[in-house]
JSON list of C-alpha atoms and ligand atoms in Angstrom, two decimals:
[
{"chain": "A", "resi": 1333, "resn": "MET", "atom": "CA", "xyz": [98.53, 48.41, 115.23]},
{"chain": "A", "resi": 1334, "resn": "THR", "atom": "CA", "xyz": [102.02, 49.62, 114.47]},
{"chain": "A", "resi": 1335, "resn": "THR", "atom": "CA", "xyz": [105.54, 48.46, 115.10]},
{"chain": "A", "resi": 1336, "resn": "VAL", "atom": "CA", "xyz": [108.30, 50.76, 116.32]},
{"chain": "A", "resi": 1337, "resn": "LEU", "atom": "CA", "xyz": [111.75, 49.63, 115.21]},
{"chain": "A", "resi": 1338, "resn": "VAL", "atom": "CA", "xyz": [114.33, 50.31, 117.92]},
{"chain": "A", "resi": 1339, "resn": "LEU", "atom": "CA", "xyz": [117.65, 49.94, 116.14]},
{"chain": "A", "resi": 1340, "resn": "ASN", "atom": "CA", "xyz": [121.00, 49.81, 117.91]},
{"chain": "A", "resi": 1341, "resn": "GLY", "atom": "CA", "xyz": [124.43, 50.06, 116.34]},
{"chain": "A", "resi": 1342, "resn": "PRO", "atom": "CA", "xyz": [127.84, 48.65, 117.17]},
{"chain": "A", "resi": 1343, "resn": "ASN", "atom": "CA", "xyz": [128.91, 47.59, 120.65]},
{"chain": "A", "resi": 1344, "resn": "LEU", "atom": "CA", "xyz": [125.47, 48.21, 122.14]},
{"chain": "A", "resi": 1345, "resn": "GLY", "atom": "CA", "xyz": [125.08, 44.43, 122.39]},
{"chain": "A", "resi": 1346, "resn": "ARG", "atom": "CA", "xyz": [127.57, 44.73, 125.24]},
{"chain": "A", "resi": 1347, "resn": "LEU", "atom": "CA", "xyz": [125.36, 47.00, 127.33]},
{"chain": "A", "resi": 1348, "resn": "GLY", "atom": "CA", "xyz": [125.38, 45.83, 130.91]},
{"chain": "A", "resi": 1349, "resn": "SER", "atom": "CA", "xyz": [129.09, 45.08, 130.93]},
{"chain": "A", "resi": 1350, "resn": "ARG", "atom": "CA", "xyz": [130.41, 47.84, 128.63]},
{"chain": "A", "resi": 1351, "resn": "GLU", "atom": "CA", "xyz": [131.57, 50.94, 130.53]},
{"chain": "A", "resi": 1352, "resn": "PRO", "atom": "CA", "xyz": [128.75, 50.81, 133.12]},
{"chain": "A", "resi": 1353, "resn": "ASP", "atom": "CA", "xyz": [129.92, 54.16, 134.49]},
{"chain": "A", "resi": 1354, "resn": "VAL", "atom": "CA", "xyz": [128.93, 55.69, 131.13]},
{"chain": "A", "resi": 1355, "resn": "TYR", "atom": "CA", "xyz": [126.09, 53.45, 129.92]},
{"chain": "A", "resi": 1356, "resn": "GLY", "atom": "CA", "xyz": [124.63, 52.02, 133.15]},
{"chain": "A", "resi": 1357, "resn": "SER", "atom": "CA", "xyz": [124.22, 48.40, 134.18]},
{"chain": "A", "resi": 1358, "resn": "GLY", "atom": "CA", "xyz": [121.12, 47.48, 132.16]},
{"chain": "A", "resi": 1359, "resn": "ASP", "atom": "CA", "xyz": [121.39, 45.32, 129.06]},
{"chain": "A", "resi": 1360, "resn": "LEU", "atom": "CA", "xyz": [119.33, 45.27, 125.86]},
{"chain": "A", "resi": 1361, "resn": "ASP", "atom": "CA", "xyz": [116.83, 42.79, 127.35]},
{"chain": "A", "resi": 1362, "resn": "ASP", "atom": "CA", "xyz": [116.23, 45.26, 130.18]},
{"chain": "A", "resi": 1363, "resn": "LEU", "atom": "CA", "xyz": [115.76, 48.06, 127.66]},
{"chain": "A", "resi": 1364, "resn": "CYS", "atom": "CA", "xyz": [113.32, 45.98, 125.61]},
{"chain": "A", "resi": 1365, "resn": "ALA", "atom": "CA", "xyz": [111.29, 45.15, 128.75]},
{"chain": "A", "resi": 1366, "resn": "LEU", "atom": "CA", "xyz": [111.09, 48.85, 129.68]},
{"chain": "A", "resi": 1367, "resn": "LEU", "atom": "CA", "xyz": [109.92, 49.89, 126.22]},
{"chain": "A", "resi": 1368, "resn": "THR", "atom": "CA", "xyz": [107.46, 47.03, 125.94]},
{"chain": "A", "resi": 1369, "resn": "ALA", "atom": "CA", "xyz": [105.94, 48.03, 129.29]},
{"chain": "A", "resi": 1370, "resn": "ASP", "atom": "CA", "xyz": [105.71, 51.67, 128.16]},
{"chain": "A", "resi": 1371, "resn": "ALA", "atom": "CA", "xyz": [104.28, 50.95, 124.70]},
{"chain": "A", "resi": 1372, "resn": "PRO", "atom": "CA", "xyz": [100.68, 52.11, 124.24]},
{"chain": "A", "resi": 1373, "resn": "ASP", "atom": "CA", "xyz": [98.06, 49.53, 123.28]},
{"chain": "A", "resi": 1374, "resn": "GLY", "atom": "CA", "xyz": [98.52, 48.42, 119.69]},
{"chain": "A", "resi": 1375, "resn": "VAL", "atom": "CA", "xyz": [102.22, 49.35, 119.54]},
{"chain": "A", "resi": 1376, "resn": "THR", "atom": "CA", "xyz": [104.75, 46.54, 119.20]},
{"chain": "A", "resi": 1377, "resn": "ILE", "atom": "CA", "xyz": [108.41, 47.10, 120.06]},
{"chain": "A", "resi": 1378, "resn": "ASP", "atom": "CA", "xyz": [110.88, 45.41, 117.71]},
{"chain": "A", "resi": 1379, "resn": "LEU", "atom": "CA", "xyz": [114.33, 45.99, 119.23]},
{"chain": "A", "resi": 1380, "resn": "ARG", "atom": "CA", "xyz": [117.42, 44.92, 117.29]},
{"chain": "A", "resi": 1381, "resn": "GLN", "atom": "CA", "xyz": [121.19, 45.37, 117.52]},
{"chain": "A", "resi": 1382, "resn": "THR", "atom": "CA", "xyz": [123.96, 44.86, 115.00]},
{"chain": "A", "resi": 1383, "resn": "ASN", "atom": "CA", "xyz": [127.63, 45.63, 114.61]},
{"chain": "A", "resi": 1384, "resn": "ASP", "atom": "CA", "xyz": [127.17, 45.58, 110.83]},
{"chain": "A", "resi": 1385, "resn": "GLU", "atom": "CA", "xyz": [126.52, 48.85, 108.97]},
{"chain": "A", "resi": 1386, "resn": "ALA", "atom": "CA", "xyz": [124.93, 47.06, 105.99]},
{"chain": "A", "resi": 1387, "resn": "GLU", "atom": "CA", "xyz": [122.50, 45.18, 108.23]},
{"chain": "A", "resi": 1388, "resn": "LEU", "atom": "CA", "xyz": [121.50, 48.39, 109.99]},
{"chain": "A", "resi": 1389, "resn": "ILE", "atom": "CA", "xyz": [120.86, 50.08, 106.63]},
{"chain": "A", "resi": 1390, "resn": "GLY", "atom": "CA", "xyz": [118.75, 47.10, 105.54]},
{"chain": "A", "resi": 1391, "resn": "TRP", "atom": "CA", "xyz": [116.61, 47.45, 108.66]},
{"chain": "A", "resi": 1392, "resn": "ILE", "atom": "CA", "xyz": [116.08, 51.14, 107.87]},
{"chain": "A", "resi": 1393, "resn": "TYR", "atom": "CA", "xyz": [114.86, 50.21, 104.38]},
{"chain": "A", "resi": 1394, "resn": "GLU", "atom": "CA", "xyz": [112.49, 47.75, 106.07]},
{"chain": "A", "resi": 1395, "resn": "ALA", "atom": "CA", "xyz": [111.10, 50.59, 108.21]},
{"chain": "A", "resi": 1396, "resn": "VAL", "atom": "CA", "xyz": [110.54, 52.74, 105.10]},
{"chain": "A", "resi": 1397, "resn": "ASP", "atom": "CA", "xyz": [108.92, 49.91, 103.14]},
{"chain": "A", "resi": 1398, "resn": "SER", "atom": "CA", "xyz": [106.68, 48.90, 106.06]},
{"chain": "A", "resi": 1399, "resn": "GLY", "atom": "CA", "xyz": [105.84, 52.39, 107.35]},
{"chain": "A", "resi": 1400, "resn": "PHE", "atom": "CA", "xyz": [107.42, 51.87, 110.77]},
{"chain": "A", "resi": 1401, "resn": "PRO", "atom": "CA", "xyz": [108.65, 54.73, 112.97]},
{"chain": "A", "resi": 1402, "resn": "VAL", "atom": "CA", "xyz": [112.31, 54.36, 113.98]},
{"chain": "A", "resi": 1403, "resn": "ILE", "atom": "CA", "xyz": [114.20, 54.97, 117.20]},
{"chain": "A", "resi": 1404, "resn": "LEU", "atom": "CA", "xyz": [117.88, 54.78, 116.26]},
{"chain": "A", "resi": 1405, "resn": "ASN", "atom": "CA", "xyz": [120.95, 54.65, 118.46]},
{"chain": "A", "resi": 1406, "resn": "PRO", "atom": "CA", "xyz": [123.62, 54.67, 115.74]},
{"chain": "A", "resi": 1407, "resn": "ALA", "atom": "CA", "xyz": [126.39, 54.31, 118.38]},
{"chain": "A", "resi": 1408, "resn": "ALA", "atom": "CA", "xyz": [129.81, 55.05, 116.85]},
{"chain": "A", "resi": 1409, "resn": "PHE", "atom": "CA", "xyz": [128.28, 55.19, 113.34]},
{"chain": "A", "resi": 1410, "resn": "THR", "atom": "CA", "xyz": [126.73, 58.47, 114.54]},
{"chain": "A", "resi": 1411, "resn": "HIS", "atom": "CA", "xyz": [130.02, 60.21, 114.08]},
{"chain": "A", "resi": 1412, "resn": "TYR", "atom": "CA", "xyz": [131.07, 59.16, 110.58]},
{"chain": "A", "resi": 1413, "resn": "SER", "atom": "CA", "xyz": [128.63, 56.98, 108.62]},
{"chain": "A", "resi": 1414, "resn": "TYR", "atom": "CA", "xyz": [127.39, 58.94, 105.62]},
{"chain": "A", "resi": 1415, "resn": "ALA", "atom": "CA", "xyz": [125.86, 55.69, 104.32]},
{"chain": "A", "resi": 1416, "resn": "LEU", "atom": "CA", "xyz": [123.71, 55.43, 107.44]},
{"chain": "A", "resi": 1417, "resn": "ARG", "atom": "CA", "xyz": [122.81, 59.11, 107.16]},
{"chain": "A", "resi": 1418, "resn": "ASP", "atom": "CA", "xyz": [121.61, 58.65, 103.59]},
{"chain": "A", "resi": 1419, "resn": "ALA", "atom": "CA", "xyz": [119.49, 55.69, 104.65]},
{"chain": "A", "resi": 1420, "resn": "ALA", "atom": "CA", "xyz": [118.08, 57.60, 107.65]},
{"chain": "A", "resi": 1421, "resn": "ALA", "atom": "CA", "xyz": [117.11, 60.45, 105.32]},
{"chain": "A", "resi": 1422, "resn": "LEU", "atom": "CA", "xyz": [114.77, 58.06, 103.49]},
{"chain": "A", "resi": 1423, "resn": "VAL", "atom": "CA", "xyz": [112.73, 57.63, 106.68]},
{"chain": "A", "resi": 1424, "resn": "SER", "atom": "CA", "xyz": [111.90, 61.30, 107.15]},
{"chain": "A", "resi": 1425, "resn": "LYS", "atom": "CA", "xyz": [111.41, 61.69, 103.36]},
{"chain": "A", "resi": 1426, "resn": "ALA", "atom": "CA", "xyz": [108.80, 58.92, 103.65]},
{"chain": "A", "resi": 1427, "resn": "GLY", "atom": "CA", "xyz": [106.98, 61.01, 106.27]},
{"chain": "A", "resi": 1428, "resn": "LEU", "atom": "CA", "xyz": [107.95, 58.70, 109.13]},
{"chain": "A", "resi": 1429, "resn": "PRO", "atom": "CA", "xyz": [109.60, 59.83, 112.35]},
{"chain": "A", "resi": 1430, "resn": "LEU", "atom": "CA", "xyz": [113.19, 58.86, 113.07]},
{"chain": "A", "resi": 1431, "resn": "VAL", "atom": "CA", "xyz": [114.48, 59.81, 116.51]},
{"chain": "A", "resi": 1432, "resn": "GLU", "atom": "CA", "xyz": [118.24, 59.64, 117.11]},
{"chain": "A", "resi": 1433, "resn": "VAL", "atom": "CA", "xyz": [118.94, 58.59, 120.70]},
{"chain": "A", "resi": 1434, "resn": "HIS", "atom": "CA", "xyz": [122.02, 58.27, 122.85]},
{"chain": "A", "resi": 1435, "resn": "ILE", "atom": "CA", "xyz": [122.33, 56.86, 126.34]},
{"chain": "A", "resi": 1436, "resn": "SER", "atom": "CA", "xyz": [125.16, 59.22, 127.22]},
{"chain": "A", "resi": 1437, "resn": "ASN", "atom": "CA", "xyz": [125.45, 62.87, 126.22]},
{"chain": "A", "resi": 1438, "resn": "PRO", "atom": "CA", "xyz": [128.04, 62.76, 123.43]},
{"chain": "A", "resi": 1439, "resn": "HIS", "atom": "CA", "xyz": [128.53, 66.54, 123.66]},
{"chain": "A", "resi": 1440, "resn": "ALA", "atom": "CA", "xyz": [129.91, 66.16, 127.18]},
{"chain": "A", "resi": 1441, "resn": "ARG", "atom": "CA", "xyz": [132.47, 63.58, 126.02]},
{"chain": "A", "resi": 1442, "resn": "GLU", "atom": "CA", "xyz": [135.44, 63.38, 123.64]},
{"chain": "A", "resi": 1443, "resn": "THR", "atom": "CA", "xyz": [135.54, 65.90, 120.79]},
{"chain": "A", "resi": 1444, "resn": "PHE", "atom": "CA", "xyz": [135.02, 63.27, 118.07]},
{"chain": "A", "resi": 1445, "resn": "ARG", "atom": "CA", "xyz": [131.63, 62.49, 119.63]},
{"chain": "A", "resi": 1446, "resn": "HIS", "atom": "CA", "xyz": [130.45, 66.09, 119.27]},
{"chain": "A", "resi": 1447, "resn": "THR", "atom": "CA", "xyz": [129.70, 65.58, 115.57]},
{"chain": "A", "resi": 1448, "resn": "SER", "atom": "CA", "xyz": [126.64, 63.64, 114.45]},
{"chain": "A", "resi": 1449, "resn": "VAL", "atom": "CA", "xyz": [126.21, 63.05, 110.74]},
{"chain": "A", "resi": 1450, "resn": "ILE", "atom": "CA", "xyz": [122.74, 61.63, 111.51]},
{"chain": "A", "resi": 1451, "resn": "SER", "atom": "CA", "xyz": [121.12, 64.54, 113.39]},
{"chain": "A", "resi": 1452, "resn": "GLY", "atom": "CA", "xyz": [120.58, 66.63, 110.26]},
{"chain": "A", "resi": 1453, "resn": "VAL", "atom": "CA", "xyz": [118.19, 64.04, 108.82]},
{"chain": "A", "resi": 1454, "resn": "ALA", "atom": "CA", "xyz": [116.57, 62.98, 112.11]},
{"chain": "A", "resi": 1455, "resn": "THR", "atom": "CA", "xyz": [113.15, 64.19, 113.19]},
{"chain": "A", "resi": 1456, "resn": "GLY", "atom": "CA", "xyz": [114.65, 64.85, 116.63]},
{"chain": "A", "resi": 1457, "resn": "VAL", "atom": "CA", "xyz": [117.51, 63.93, 118.94]},
{"chain": "A", "resi": 1458, "resn": "ILE", "atom": "CA", "xyz": [117.39, 62.81, 122.58]},
{"chain": "A", "resi": 1459, "resn": "ALA", "atom": "CA", "xyz": [120.66, 62.22, 124.46]},
{"chain": "A", "resi": 1460, "resn": "GLY", "atom": "CA", "xyz": [122.01, 61.95, 127.95]},
{"chain": "A", "resi": 1461, "resn": "PHE", "atom": "CA", "xyz": [119.11, 60.38, 129.84]},
{"chain": "A", "resi": 1462, "resn": "GLY", "atom": "CA", "xyz": [120.27, 56.76, 129.96]},
{"chain": "A", "resi": 1463, "resn": "PHE", "atom": "CA", "xyz": [117.56, 54.31, 128.88]},
{"chain": "A", "resi": 1464, "resn": "ASP", "atom": "CA", "xyz": [115.05, 57.12, 129.41]},
{"chain": "A", "resi": 1465, "resn": "SER", "atom": "CA", "xyz": [116.35, 58.61, 126.13]},
{"chain": "A", "resi": 1466, "resn": "TYR", "atom": "CA", "xyz": [114.63, 55.68, 124.36]},
{"chain": "A", "resi": 1467, "resn": "ARG", "atom": "CA", "xyz": [111.50, 55.98, 126.54]},
{"chain": "A", "resi": 1468, "resn": "LEU", "atom": "CA", "xyz": [111.17, 59.68, 125.70]},
{"chain": "A", "resi": 1469, "resn": "ALA", "atom": "CA", "xyz": [111.66, 58.85, 122.02]},
{"chain": "A", "resi": 1470, "resn": "LEU", "atom": "CA", "xyz": [108.91, 56.23, 122.23]},
{"chain": "A", "resi": 1471, "resn": "THR", "atom": "CA", "xyz": [106.57, 58.85, 123.67]},
{"chain": "A", "resi": 1472, "resn": "ALA", "atom": "CA", "xyz": [107.50, 61.20, 120.82]},
{"chain": "A", "resi": 1473, "resn": "VAL", "atom": "CA", "xyz": [106.88, 58.69, 118.02]},
{"chain": "A", "resi": 1474, "resn": "THR", "atom": "CA", "xyz": [103.64, 57.28, 119.43]},
{"chain": "A", "resi": 1475, "resn": "ARG", "atom": "CA", "xyz": [101.89, 60.42, 120.61]},
{"chain": "A", "resi": 1476, "resn": "ALA", "atom": "CA", "xyz": [98.83, 61.38, 118.59]},
{"chain": "A", "resi": 1477, "resn": "GLY", "atom": "CA", "xyz": [98.73, 64.59, 116.61]},
{"chain": "B", "resi": 2960, "resn": "DQA", "atom": "C1", "xyz": [126.32, 56.27, 122.17]},
{"chain": "B", "resi": 2960, "resn": "DQA", "atom": "C2", "xyz": [127.37, 57.38, 122.09]},
{"chain": "B", "resi": 2960, "resn": "DQA", "atom": "C3", "xyz": [128.39, 57.10, 121.00]},
{"chain": "B", "resi": 2960, "resn": "DQA", "atom": "O1", "xyz": [129.37, 58.12, 120.97]},
{"chain": "B", "resi": 2960, "resn": "DQA", "atom": "C4", "xyz": [129.08, 55.78, 121.26]},
{"chain": "B", "resi": 2960, "resn": "DQA", "atom": "O2", "xyz": [129.96, 55.47, 120.19]},
{"chain": "B", "resi": 2960, "resn": "DQA", "atom": "C5", "xyz": [128.17, 54.66, 121.54]},
{"chain": "B", "resi": 2960, "resn": "DQA", "atom": "C6", "xyz": [126.97, 54.91, 122.34]},
{"chain": "B", "resi": 2960, "resn": "DQA", "atom": "C7", "xyz": [125.36, 56.47, 123.35]},
{"chain": "B", "resi": 2960, "resn": "DQA", "atom": "O3", "xyz": [124.31, 55.81, 123.34]},
{"chain": "B", "resi": 2960, "resn": "DQA", "atom": "O4", "xyz": [125.63, 57.24, 124.28]},
{"chain": "B", "resi": 2960, "resn": "DQA", "atom": "O5", "xyz": [128.43, 53.51, 121.20]},
{"chain": "B", "resi": 2960, "resn": "DQA", "atom": "O6", "xyz": [125.57, 56.30, 120.97]}
]
């Protein structure tokens, strides 16, 4: 039995109504249902969202202390939060996977989105596949071997 923490940063609570041309029409409940359906036996999906950097960092500590893999969409924090980067580094240092995901492809958007301060401490990065970015990340963190 393991839990995968699926952590979402600022403004992702508005999925469904926020820029549907960029992020699609599904909301976080839809995403949670998709991941729960995909999860292999014995894997629990714990999906959370916050607009608060400190709360997000606290959840990353929880993953480290509990030994949970992390799927992280840092949203706008991706581009400037060194505090979140330092917390994310603790996950890989603990030998746990942390996959950075994005619904859109930030590299095909405004220049400020081309920089991620998180990628350098992530196990891997998946971007541009809509909610499938999370589904691919779930496959990556739950596959054996
Ligand atoms: C995002 C991309 C970020 O640039 C943006 O700030 C978001 C969402 C994505 O999932 O495509 O809020 O992380």
